[in-house]
mmCIF file of C-alpha atoms in Angstrom:
data_model
loop_
_atom_site.group_PDB
_atom_site.id
_atom_site.type_symbol
_atom_site.label_atom_id
_atom_site.label_comp_id
_atom_site.label_asym_id
_atom_site.label_seq_id
_atom_site.Cartn_x
_atom_site.Cartn_y
_atom_site.Cartn_z
ATOM 1 C CA MET A 674 51.861 -3.967 -151.333
ATOM 2 C CA THR A 675 51.607 -7.619 -152.157
ATOM 3 C CA GLY A 676 49.805 -9.789 -154.650
ATOM 4 C CA GLY A 677 49.259 -6.881 -157.066
ATOM 5 C CA ILE A 678 47.622 -3.662 -155.940
ATOM 6 C CA GLY A 679 47.827 -2.822 -152.216
ATOM 7 C CA LEU A 680 44.727 -2.708 -150.038
ATOM 8 C CA LEU A 681 44.630 1.051 -149.485
ATOM 9 C CA ALA A 682 45.306 1.805 -153.151
ATOM 10 C CA PHE A 683 42.659 -0.725 -154.165
ATOM 11 C CA TYR A 684 40.125 0.809 -151.790
ATOM 12 C CA CYS A 685 40.829 4.333 -153.048
ATOM 13 C CA GLN A 686 40.584 3.144 -156.641
ATOM 14 C CA ARG A 687 37.183 1.621 -155.909
ATOM 15 C CA MET A 688 36.051 4.893 -154.327
ATOM 16 C CA ASP A 689 37.238 6.804 -157.398
ATOM 17 C CA GLU A 690 35.283 4.461 -159.668
ATOM 18 C CA LYS A 691 32.128 5.320 -157.741
ATOM 19 C CA THR A 692 32.437 9.068 -158.365
ATOM 20 C CA MET A 693 30.420 8.539 -161.542
ATOM 21 C CA ASN A 694 27.338 8.590 -159.320
ATOM 22 C CA ILE A 695 28.286 11.593 -157.185
ATOM 23 C CA GLN A 696 26.704 14.191 -159.478
ATOM 24 C CA LEU A 697 23.426 12.275 -159.455
ATOM 25 C CA CYS A 698 23.542 12.007 -155.682
ATOM 26 C CA THR A 699 24.215 15.724 -155.394
ATOM 27 C CA ARG A 700 21.108 16.597 -157.371
ATOM 28 C CA GLU A 701 18.978 14.312 -155.245
ATOM 29 C CA PHE A 702 20.396 15.107 -151.819
ATOM 30 C CA ASP A 703 18.432 18.337 -151.400
ATOM 31 C CA GLU A 704 15.217 16.464 -152.144
ATOM 32 C CA ILE A 705 15.735 13.569 -149.736
ATOM 33 C CA SER A 706 16.950 15.860 -146.945
ATOM 34 C CA ALA A 707 14.279 18.532 -147.464
ATOM 35 C CA GLY A 708 12.462 19.138 -144.196
ATOM 36 C CA TYR A 709 15.091 17.495 -142.004
ATOM 37 C CA ASP A 710 16.206 19.875 -139.265
ATOM 38 C CA PRO A 711 18.913 19.371 -136.610
ATOM 39 C CA ASP A 712 16.203 20.306 -134.099
ATOM 40 C CA PRO A 713 13.944 17.225 -133.767
ATOM 41 C CA PHE A 714 11.060 19.408 -132.578
ATOM 42 C CA SER A 715 11.009 21.143 -135.973
ATOM 43 C CA SER A 716 12.125 18.312 -138.222
ATOM 44 C CA TRP A 717 10.573 16.068 -140.827
ATOM 45 C CA SER A 718 11.825 12.515 -141.372
ATOM 46 C CA LEU A 719 13.765 10.932 -144.238
ATOM 47 C CA ASN A 720 12.147 10.962 -147.646
ATOM 48 C CA ALA A 721 10.403 7.696 -148.530
ATOM 49 C CA ARG A 722 12.652 7.304 -151.588
ATOM 50 C CA CYS A 723 15.494 6.326 -149.232
ATOM 51 C CA TYR A 724 13.474 3.249 -148.238
ATOM 52 C CA LEU A 725 12.362 2.210 -151.712
ATOM 53 C CA GLU A 726 14.925 2.677 -154.460
ATOM 54 C CA ASP A 727 17.823 0.389 -155.290
ATOM 55 C CA ARG A 728 20.208 3.342 -155.692
ATOM 56 C CA PHE A 729 19.827 4.121 -151.982
ATOM 57 C CA LEU A 730 20.580 0.526 -151.057
ATOM 58 C CA GLN A 731 23.800 0.888 -153.051
ATOM 59 C CA LEU A 732 24.536 4.131 -151.197
ATOM 60 C CA ASP A 733 23.890 2.335 -147.908
ATOM 61 C CA ARG A 734 26.378 -0.357 -148.837
ATOM 62 C CA GLU A 735 29.108 1.995 -150.055
ATOM 63 C CA GLN A 736 28.733 4.873 -147.605
ATOM 64 C CA VAL A 737 27.397 3.109 -144.504
ATOM 65 C CA PHE A 738 28.279 -0.587 -144.343
ATOM 66 C CA PHE A 739 31.649 -0.523 -146.112
ATOM 67 C CA ARG A 740 32.841 2.454 -144.032
ATOM 68 C CA ASN A 741 31.669 1.519 -140.532
ATOM 69 C CA TRP A 742 32.342 -1.174 -137.954
ATOM 70 C CA GLN A 743 30.321 -4.393 -138.158
ATOM 71 C CA PHE A 744 29.839 -7.084 -135.518
ATOM 72 C CA LEU A 745 31.366 -10.484 -136.296
ATOM 73 C CA CYS A 746 31.154 -12.656 -133.168
ATOM 74 C CA HIS A 747 31.801 -12.927 -129.434
ATOM 75 C CA GLU A 748 35.557 -13.082 -128.800
ATOM 76 C CA SER A 749 35.204 -16.542 -127.224
ATOM 77 C CA LYS A 750 34.721 -17.994 -130.726
ATOM 78 C CA LEU A 751 38.230 -16.829 -131.573
ATOM 79 C CA GLY A 752 39.887 -17.693 -128.293
ATOM 80 C CA ASP A 753 42.277 -20.436 -129.458
ATOM 81 C CA ALA A 754 45.121 -20.248 -131.962
ATOM 82 C CA GLY A 755 43.812 -21.271 -135.360
ATOM 83 C CA SER A 756 40.153 -20.626 -134.555
ATOM 84 C CA TYR A 757 38.371 -18.712 -137.322
ATOM 85 C CA VAL A 758 34.995 -17.258 -138.280
ATOM 86 C CA ALA A 759 34.068 -16.501 -141.904
ATOM 87 C CA ALA A 760 31.312 -14.055 -142.845
ATOM 88 C CA ASP A 761 29.770 -11.985 -145.609
ATOM 89 C CA LEU A 762 29.512 -8.205 -145.292
ATOM 90 C CA GLN A 763 27.128 -6.983 -147.991
ATOM 91 C CA GLY A 764 28.734 -9.186 -150.626
ATOM 92 C CA GLN A 765 32.287 -8.851 -149.312
ATOM 93 C CA SER A 766 33.635 -12.223 -148.150
ATOM 94 C CA LEU A 767 35.962 -12.076 -145.131
ATOM 95 C CA PHE A 768 37.212 -14.062 -142.164
ATOM 96 C CA ALA A 769 38.868 -13.494 -138.805
ATOM 97 C CA VAL A 770 41.443 -15.841 -137.308
ATOM 98 C CA ARG A 771 43.569 -16.094 -134.165
ATOM 99 C CA ASP A 772 47.227 -16.307 -135.192
ATOM 100 C CA ALA A 773 49.666 -18.792 -133.672
ATOM 101 C CA ASP A 774 51.150 -16.030 -131.522
ATOM 102 C CA GLY A 775 47.707 -14.972 -130.243
ATOM 103 C CA THR A 776 47.187 -12.008 -132.553
ATOM 104 C CA LEU A 777 43.653 -11.544 -133.849
ATOM 105 C CA ARG A 778 43.605 -10.877 -137.592
ATOM 106 C CA ALA A 779 41.022 -10.425 -140.344
ATOM 107 C CA PHE A 780 41.405 -10.835 -144.099
ATOM 108 C CA TYR A 781 39.384 -10.755 -147.273
ATOM 109 C CA ASN A 782 38.361 -14.366 -147.812
ATOM 110 C CA VAL A 783 40.023 -14.587 -151.222
ATOM 111 C CA CYS A 784 42.850 -16.777 -152.472
ATOM 112 C CA LYS A 785 45.524 -14.748 -154.298
ATOM 113 C CA HIS A 786 45.714 -17.364 -157.050
ATOM 114 C CA ARG A 787 42.293 -17.321 -158.718
ATOM 115 C CA GLY A 788 40.030 -15.614 -156.189
ATOM 116 C CA HIS A 789 38.376 -18.687 -154.657
ATOM 117 C CA GLU A 790 37.015 -18.291 -151.127
ATOM 118 C CA LEU A 791 39.291 -19.894 -148.575
ATOM 119 C CA LEU A 792 37.091 -20.613 -145.556
ATOM 120 C CA SER A 793 33.437 -21.007 -144.663
ATOM 121 C CA GLY A 794 31.565 -21.127 -141.381
ATOM 122 C CA GLU A 795 33.741 -21.406 -138.307
ATOM 123 C CA GLY A 796 36.284 -23.861 -136.939
ATOM 124 C CA LYS A 797 39.993 -24.314 -136.281
ATOM 125 C CA ARG A 798 42.947 -24.674 -138.657
ATOM 126 C CA ASN A 799 46.707 -24.676 -138.221
ATOM 127 C CA ARG A 800 46.997 -23.284 -141.744
ATOM 128 C CA ILE A 801 44.614 -22.052 -144.420
ATOM 129 C CA VAL A 802 44.398 -24.179 -147.567
ATOM 130 C CA CYS A 803 42.431 -23.079 -150.613
ATOM 131 C CA PRO A 804 39.910 -25.791 -151.592
ATOM 132 C CA TYR A 805 40.396 -24.985 -155.306
ATOM 133 C CA HIS A 806 44.113 -25.514 -156.015
ATOM 134 C CA ALA A 807 45.457 -26.066 -152.460
ATOM 135 C CA TRP A 808 47.515 -22.911 -152.152
ATOM 136 C CA SER A 809 48.316 -22.716 -148.444
ATOM 137 C CA TYR A 810 48.636 -19.690 -146.170
ATOM 138 C CA ARG A 811 49.949 -19.246 -142.659
ATOM 139 C CA LEU A 812 47.598 -17.843 -140.033
ATOM 140 C CA ASP A 813 49.265 -14.431 -140.416
ATOM 141 C CA GLY A 814 48.082 -14.349 -144.053
ATOM 142 C CA SER A 815 51.461 -14.995 -145.667
ATOM 143 C CA LEU A 816 51.676 -17.544 -148.479
ATOM 144 C CA GLN A 817 53.250 -20.787 -147.302
ATOM 145 C CA GLY A 818 53.223 -22.701 -150.551
ATOM 146 C CA ALA A 819 51.764 -22.931 -154.057
ATOM 147 C CA ARG A 820 51.652 -26.314 -155.742
ATOM 148 C CA ARG A 821 53.983 -26.628 -158.769
ATOM 149 C CA SER A 822 55.120 -23.030 -158.491
ATOM 150 C CA GLU A 823 58.712 -24.257 -158.775
ATOM 151 C CA PHE A 824 58.246 -24.230 -162.555
ATOM 152 C CA LEU A 825 57.517 -20.484 -162.649
ATOM 153 C CA LYS A 826 60.005 -17.700 -163.185
ATOM 154 C CA ASP A 827 60.380 -15.013 -160.535
ATOM 155 C CA PHE A 828 57.690 -16.483 -158.289
ATOM 156 C CA ASP A 829 58.362 -15.258 -154.745
ATOM 157 C CA THR A 830 56.036 -16.654 -152.057
ATOM 158 C CA SER A 831 57.255 -14.014 -149.589
ATOM 159 C CA ALA A 832 55.766 -11.298 -151.817
ATOM 160 C CA ILE A 833 52.228 -12.737 -151.649
ATOM 161 C CA CYS A 834 49.848 -12.511 -148.709
ATOM 162 C CA LEU A 835 46.154 -12.091 -147.998
ATOM 163 C CA ASP A 836 44.728 -8.574 -147.865
ATOM 164 C CA PRO A 837 44.069 -7.535 -144.251
ATOM 165 C CA ILE A 838 40.909 -5.961 -142.851
ATOM 166 C CA ARG A 839 40.593 -3.803 -139.740
ATOM 167 C CA ILE A 840 39.583 -5.790 -136.661
ATOM 168 C CA GLU A 841 38.874 -4.705 -133.093
ATOM 169 C CA VAL A 842 37.677 -6.336 -129.875
ATOM 170 C CA PHE A 843 35.142 -4.065 -128.214
ATOM 171 C CA CYS A 844 33.478 -5.134 -124.948
ATOM 172 C CA HIS A 845 34.483 -8.752 -125.667
ATOM 173 C CA LEU A 846 32.803 -8.549 -129.077
ATOM 174 C CA VAL A 847 34.744 -8.766 -132.334
ATOM 175 C CA PHE A 848 34.130 -6.104 -134.983
ATOM 176 C CA VAL A 849 35.561 -5.633 -138.476
ATOM 177 C CA CYS A 850 35.687 -2.627 -140.793
ATOM 178 C CA LEU A 851 36.427 -2.553 -144.525
ATOM 179 C CA ASP A 852 37.590 1.082 -144.467
ATOM 180 C CA PRO A 853 41.330 1.115 -143.706
ATOM 181 C CA GLU A 854 41.136 4.787 -142.697
ATOM 182 C CA ALA A 855 38.168 4.593 -140.318
ATOM 183 C CA PRO A 856 38.884 5.609 -136.710
ATOM 184 C CA ALA A 857 38.878 2.868 -134.096
ATOM 185 C CA LEU A 858 35.454 1.870 -132.796
ATOM 186 C CA ARG A 859 36.472 2.631 -129.224
ATOM 187 C CA GLU A 860 37.405 6.149 -130.321
ATOM 188 C CA LEU A 861 34.189 6.695 -132.286
ATOM 189 C CA SER A 862 31.869 5.326 -129.612
ATOM 190 C CA GLU A 863 32.927 7.656 -126.791
ATOM 191 C CA ASN A 864 31.638 6.236 -123.461
ATOM 192 C CA LEU A 865 29.682 3.297 -124.864
ATOM 193 C CA ALA A 866 32.163 0.644 -123.694
ATOM 194 C CA ASP A 867 32.035 1.943 -120.115
ATOM 195 C CA GLU A 868 28.222 1.973 -120.210
ATOM 196 C CA ILE A 869 27.963 -1.577 -121.505
ATOM 197 C CA MET A 870 30.467 -3.020 -119.044
ATOM 198 C CA ALA A 871 28.765 -1.211 -116.149
ATOM 199 C CA TYR A 872 25.476 -2.939 -116.996
ATOM 200 C CA VAL A 873 26.963 -6.223 -118.265
ATOM 201 C CA PRO A 874 30.077 -6.922 -116.174
ATOM 202 C CA ASP A 875 29.808 -10.646 -116.933
ATOM 203 C CA LEU A 876 29.853 -10.205 -120.729
ATOM 204 C CA ALA A 877 33.211 -11.977 -121.175
ATOM 205 C CA ASP A 878 31.884 -15.118 -119.464
ATOM 206 C CA LEU A 879 28.504 -15.402 -121.188
ATOM 207 C CA GLU A 880 28.068 -18.210 -123.701
ATOM 208 C CA PHE A 881 26.307 -18.282 -127.044
ATOM 209 C CA ALA A 882 23.026 -20.115 -126.489
ATOM 210 C CA HIS A 883 20.538 -19.452 -129.292
ATOM 211 C CA ARG A 884 19.936 -17.620 -132.568
ATOM 212 C CA LEU A 885 16.683 -16.375 -134.103
ATOM 213 C CA THR A 886 16.547 -15.255 -137.746
ATOM 214 C CA TYR A 887 13.868 -13.450 -139.717
ATOM 215 C CA SER A 888 13.290 -12.230 -143.248
ATOM 216 C CA VAL A 889 11.356 -8.964 -143.122
ATOM 217 C CA GLN A 890 9.766 -7.400 -146.184
ATOM 218 C CA ALA A 891 10.905 -3.889 -145.346
ATOM 219 C CA ASN A 892 13.948 -1.682 -145.844
ATOM 220 C CA TRP A 893 16.556 -2.051 -143.103
ATOM 221 C CA LYS A 894 16.104 1.601 -142.125
ATOM 222 C CA SER A 895 12.399 0.983 -141.481
ATOM 223 C CA VAL A 896 13.361 -1.806 -139.093
ATOM 224 C CA VAL A 897 15.853 0.432 -137.272
ATOM 225 C CA ASP A 898 13.306 3.282 -137.084
ATOM 226 C CA ASN A 899 10.836 0.984 -135.363
ATOM 227 C CA PHE A 900 13.443 -0.284 -132.914
ATOM 228 C CA LEU A 901 14.508 3.213 -131.882
ATOM 229 C CA GLU A 902 11.220 4.391 -130.402
ATOM 230 C CA CYS A 903 8.663 3.023 -127.975
ATOM 231 C CA TYR A 904 5.987 5.548 -128.941
ATOM 232 C CA HIS A 905 4.268 2.546 -130.520
ATOM 233 C CA CYS A 906 4.744 0.240 -127.519
ATOM 234 C CA PRO A 907 1.544 1.008 -125.548
ATOM 235 C CA VAL A 908 -0.415 0.499 -128.779
ATOM 236 C CA ALA A 909 1.354 -2.514 -130.296
ATOM 237 C CA HIS A 910 3.330 -4.178 -127.452
ATOM 238 C CA LYS A 911 0.986 -4.360 -124.485
ATOM 239 C CA ASP A 912 2.745 -7.395 -122.969
ATOM 240 C CA PHE A 913 6.168 -5.776 -123.309
ATOM 241 C CA CYS A 914 4.862 -2.729 -121.437
ATOM 242 C CA THR A 915 4.264 -4.969 -118.416
ATOM 243 C CA LEU A 916 7.869 -6.240 -118.547
ATOM 244 C CA VAL A 917 9.426 -2.799 -118.048
ATOM 245 C CA ASP A 918 8.412 0.209 -115.989
ATOM 246 C CA MET A 919 7.544 2.629 -118.795
ATOM 247 C CA ASP A 920 7.692 5.587 -116.379
ATOM 248 C CA THR A 921 11.450 4.963 -116.002
ATOM 249 C CA TYR A 922 12.134 4.535 -119.749
ATOM 250 C CA ARG A 923 14.649 7.131 -120.957
ATOM 251 C CA VAL A 924 16.514 7.461 -124.269
ATOM 252 C CA ARG A 925 19.788 9.349 -124.719
ATOM 253 C CA THR A 926 21.594 9.954 -128.011
ATOM 254 C CA HIS A 927 25.366 10.211 -128.397
ATOM 255 C CA GLY A 928 27.646 10.344 -131.443
ATOM 256 C CA ILE A 929 27.157 6.970 -133.139
ATOM 257 C CA TYR A 930 24.927 5.325 -130.535
ATOM 258 C CA SER A 931 21.837 5.788 -128.410
ATOM 259 C CA SER A 932 20.959 4.240 -125.039
ATOM 260 C CA HIS A 933 17.462 3.035 -124.094
ATOM 261 C CA MET A 934 17.143 2.368 -120.374
ATOM 262 C CA ALA A 935 14.332 1.311 -118.060
ATOM 263 C CA LYS A 936 13.806 -0.637 -114.866
ATOM 264 C CA ALA A 937 11.991 -3.945 -114.849
ATOM 265 C CA GLY A 938 8.321 -3.893 -113.940
ATOM 266 C CA MET A 939 7.640 -4.160 -110.218
ATOM 267 C CA SER A 940 5.016 -6.917 -110.433
ATOM 268 C CA ARG A 941 4.288 -10.047 -112.445
ATOM 269 C CA ASN A 942 4.138 -9.352 -116.160
ATOM 270 C CA ASN A 943 2.551 -10.856 -119.253
ATOM 271 C CA ALA A 944 5.854 -11.434 -121.102
ATOM 272 C CA TYR A 945 7.897 -14.004 -119.136
ATOM 273 C CA ASP A 946 8.721 -14.861 -115.537
ATOM 274 C CA THR A 947 11.114 -12.402 -113.860
ATOM 275 C CA VAL A 948 10.290 -13.155 -110.217
ATOM 276 C CA ASP A 949 13.765 -14.532 -109.469
ATOM 277 C CA ALA A 950 15.617 -12.227 -111.851
ATOM 278 C CA THR A 951 19.133 -11.189 -110.909
ATOM 279 C CA VAL A 952 19.134 -8.610 -113.723
ATOM 280 C CA THR A 953 16.494 -5.965 -113.096
ATOM 281 C CA ASP A 954 17.418 -3.464 -115.813
ATOM 282 C CA HIS A 955 16.199 -3.176 -119.378
ATOM 283 C CA ALA A 956 19.453 -1.846 -120.888
ATOM 284 C CA VAL A 957 19.591 -1.419 -124.654
ATOM 285 C CA TRP A 958 22.019 0.348 -126.966
ATOM 286 C CA PHE A 959 21.710 1.039 -130.665
ATOM 287 C CA LEU A 960 25.139 1.152 -132.325
ATOM 288 C CA TRP A 961 25.393 2.749 -135.746
ATOM 289 C CA PRO A 962 24.757 1.615 -138.321
ATOM 290 C CA ASN A 963 22.637 -1.512 -137.795
ATOM 291 C CA MET A 964 22.893 -3.310 -134.487
ATOM 292 C CA ALA A 965 21.299 -3.420 -131.064
ATOM 293 C CA LEU A 966 23.051 -4.601 -127.904
ATOM 294 C CA MET A 967 20.653 -5.600 -125.150
ATOM 295 C CA ARG A 968 20.376 -6.799 -121.558
ATOM 296 C CA TYR A 969 16.849 -7.824 -120.528
ATOM 297 C CA PRO A 970 15.502 -8.593 -117.045
ATOM 298 C CA GLY A 971 16.275 -12.180 -116.008
ATOM 299 C CA ARG A 972 19.432 -14.197 -115.370
ATOM 300 C CA GLY A 973 22.791 -12.898 -116.656
ATOM 301 C CA ASN A 974 22.262 -12.331 -120.368
ATOM 302 C CA PHE A 975 23.197 -10.313 -123.432
ATOM 303 C CA MET A 976 21.687 -10.103 -126.902
ATOM 304 C CA VAL A 977 23.120 -8.914 -130.207
ATOM 305 C CA TRP A 978 20.518 -8.031 -132.818
ATOM 306 C CA ARG A 979 21.508 -7.064 -136.369
ATOM 307 C CA PHE A 980 19.415 -5.561 -139.156
ATOM 308 C CA ILE A 981 21.068 -6.589 -142.436
ATOM 309 C CA PRO A 982 19.814 -5.314 -145.813
ATOM 310 C CA SER A 983 19.194 -8.132 -148.283
ATOM 311 C CA GLY A 984 17.383 -5.957 -150.838
ATOM 312 C CA PRO A 985 15.940 -2.440 -151.205
ATOM 313 C CA GLN A 986 12.772 -3.571 -149.417
ATOM 314 C CA GLU A 987 13.972 -6.654 -147.531
ATOM 315 C CA THR A 988 15.916 -7.087 -144.302
ATOM 316 C CA TYR A 989 17.524 -10.162 -142.765
ATOM 317 C CA GLU A 990 17.510 -10.072 -138.972
ATOM 318 C CA GLU A 991 19.918 -12.078 -136.849
ATOM 319 C CA PHE A 992 19.208 -12.221 -133.110
ATOM 320 C CA ASP A 993 21.890 -13.893 -130.945
ATOM 321 C CA PHE A 994 21.378 -14.773 -127.268
ATOM 322 C CA TYR A 995 24.218 -15.140 -124.754
ATOM 323 C CA PHE A 996 23.468 -16.619 -121.326
ATOM 324 C CA GLU A 997 25.333 -17.863 -118.270
ATOM 325 C CA THR A 998 25.191 -21.360 -119.776
ATOM 326 C CA ALA A 999 25.094 -22.561 -123.377
ATOM 327 C CA GLU A 1000 21.778 -24.298 -122.659
ATOM 328 C CA PRO A 1001 19.018 -21.796 -121.781
ATOM 329 C CA ASP A 1002 17.085 -22.513 -118.601
ATOM 330 C CA GLU A 1003 13.283 -22.711 -118.651
ATOM 331 C CA THR A 1004 12.816 -19.010 -117.926
ATOM 332 C CA GLU A 1005 15.212 -18.082 -120.724
ATOM 333 C CA LYS A 1006 13.407 -20.423 -123.105
ATOM 334 C CA GLU A 1007 10.210 -18.640 -122.123
ATOM 335 C CA ALA A 1008 11.843 -15.269 -122.837
ATOM 336 C CA ILE A 1009 13.032 -16.483 -126.259
ATOM 337 C CA ARG A 1010 9.515 -17.740 -127.028
ATOM 338 C CA PHE A 1011 8.074 -14.370 -126.025
ATOM 339 C CA ILE A 1012 10.426 -12.567 -128.413
ATOM 340 C CA ASP A 1013 9.896 -15.104 -131.207
ATOM 341 C CA ASP A 1014 6.151 -15.682 -130.865
ATOM 342 C CA VAL A 1015 4.908 -12.303 -129.657
ATOM 343 C CA LEU A 1016 7.294 -9.345 -129.849
ATOM 344 C CA GLN A 1017 8.894 -10.030 -133.227
ATOM 345 C CA PRO A 1018 5.626 -10.829 -135.070
ATOM 346 C CA GLU A 1019 4.193 -7.604 -133.699
ATOM 347 C CA ASP A 1020 7.171 -5.551 -134.901
ATOM 348 C CA ILE A 1021 7.470 -7.312 -138.246
ATOM 349 C CA GLY A 1022 3.809 -6.645 -138.954
ATOM 350 C CA LEU A 1023 4.351 -2.954 -138.174
ATOM 351 C CA VAL A 1024 7.404 -2.384 -140.365
ATOM 352 C CA GLU A 1025 6.031 -4.381 -143.290
ATOM 353 C CA SER A 1026 2.876 -2.256 -143.171
ATOM 354 C CA VAL A 1027 5.038 0.883 -143.110
ATOM 355 C CA GLN A 1028 6.947 -0.367 -146.149
ATOM 356 C CA ARG A 1029 3.710 -0.984 -148.063
ATOM 357 C CA GLY A 1030 2.515 2.493 -147.125
ATOM 358 C CA MET A 1031 5.734 4.061 -148.363
ATOM 359 C CA ARG A 1032 5.191 2.462 -151.769
ATOM 360 C CA THR A 1033 2.037 4.520 -152.268
ATOM 361 C CA PRO A 1034 2.093 8.150 -153.492
ATOM 362 C CA ALA A 1035 0.263 9.140 -150.298
ATOM 363 C CA PHE A 1036 3.370 9.185 -148.087
ATOM 364 C CA ARG A 1037 6.645 11.034 -148.556
ATOM 365 C CA GLN A 1038 7.784 11.834 -145.002
ATOM 366 C CA GLY A 1039 6.378 12.497 -141.539
ATOM 367 C CA ARG A 1040 7.031 14.467 -138.350
ATOM 368 C CA TYR A 1041 8.860 13.150 -135.298
ATOM 369 C CA LEU A 1042 6.901 13.046 -132.042
ATOM 370 C CA VAL A 1043 9.400 14.108 -129.376
ATOM 371 C CA ASP A 1044 9.264 15.298 -125.797
ATOM 372 C CA PRO A 1045 11.718 17.342 -123.720
ATOM 373 C CA GLY A 1046 12.014 14.562 -121.131
ATOM 374 C CA GLU A 1047 13.504 12.144 -123.710
ATOM 375 C CA SER A 1048 11.143 9.401 -122.622
ATOM 376 C CA GLY A 1049 10.932 6.009 -124.276
ATOM 377 C CA MET A 1050 7.882 7.161 -126.196
ATOM 378 C CA SER A 1051 9.790 10.050 -127.794
ATOM 379 C CA GLU A 1052 11.136 9.647 -131.348
ATOM 380 C CA HIS A 1053 14.285 11.739 -130.957
ATOM 381 C CA ALA A 1054 16.493 8.632 -131.388
ATOM 382 C CA VAL A 1055 14.897 8.056 -134.817
ATOM 383 C CA HIS A 1056 15.764 11.663 -135.684
ATOM 384 C CA HIS A 1057 19.329 11.016 -134.492
ATOM 385 C CA PHE A 1058 19.586 7.910 -136.707
ATOM 386 C CA HIS A 1059 18.273 9.803 -139.741
ATOM 387 C CA GLY A 1060 20.896 12.463 -139.167
ATOM 388 C CA LEU A 1061 23.626 9.811 -139.328
ATOM 389 C CA VAL A 1062 22.111 8.413 -142.539
ATOM 390 C CA LEU A 1063 22.041 11.859 -144.146
ATOM 391 C CA ASP A 1064 25.620 12.544 -143.022
ATOM 392 C CA ALA A 1065 26.673 9.349 -144.817
ATOM 393 C CA TYR A 1066 24.749 10.283 -147.956
ATOM 394 C CA ARG A 1067 26.202 13.807 -147.884
ATOM 395 C CA LYS A 1068 29.721 12.377 -148.107
ATOM 396 C CA ALA A 1069 28.790 10.725 -151.412
ATOM 397 C CA CYS A 1070 27.921 14.137 -152.827
ATOM 398 C CA ARG A 1071 31.342 15.685 -152.410
#
């Protein structure tokens, strides 16, 4: 324990402070879970209150985002000693850095002097210097020096260091977790790493090429719900349905992820050119709680798509593209335009309409449309996601 209270004790203290709301959550849990059944063929969906009220956004932050693994960046951004990436996780400022000896570390982005943030964006440093009073830290988080501290009594720099955060490289992607007791992502995700690397063997060599961002006027869970089923695709995404062979579309659910697999369409499509594609699979994974990992037909590629709550009824989407080269070729630019100009506007219009409908007294919850063949048009992956949400909420009621 350094710099005051230790990280684990601090985390437990914060959890204890939140027990004031547990009784309230307990009274409401039966209502929001009413109708949900482990059998998707018999089940009703989440109550609309979970998509509308600020208290459920707070539950999402405390029970979902602060307790589960979150994507930070491709490991290539942290390849060299001193390279760092700073980020915000639902109001918690943090950064990851490659130590001088090659160790990958993550810390809360907070100076131990007065709490100023230490780093922003990304870059490379041989030490970390606070921009407020110039306290300096080594890349392992230990305090190197504090200006004019020689005048203080019993000031021991060796007793002060930055508070660490869990960090893990998974399939060449860097993840962080604020819960010091959470199991490793590789342990939680079962066979996901093997699946991804089987479909994306070149993932380590792909380069960041482009980012799309969106502000969606809908709860983050509405956005995830829409992503997890293609029941709406023949109605709302007619061009997309020419990109993939919908007869081959299958969805499987596992632990904390689901896989959504299809073959590319066999003829020219209305989305983008795939005639010379070396990748002929539509391979998509949803990883709890809020990210999609994707490989679309085309040249070697990978996409990371995150659904980040920015309010009870607002979601910030971040869509990163990784290609064989940092500069997309013309076909890849066409694919990005298709996603940006066609697919995303279609989906955003859908989820924003759903959010408006949920605000009326006419909708509380609905049934899942599922089929035994687990096709892409079945909604069993939405049911699976709602089960994970309710499991997280249930833990707040203990």
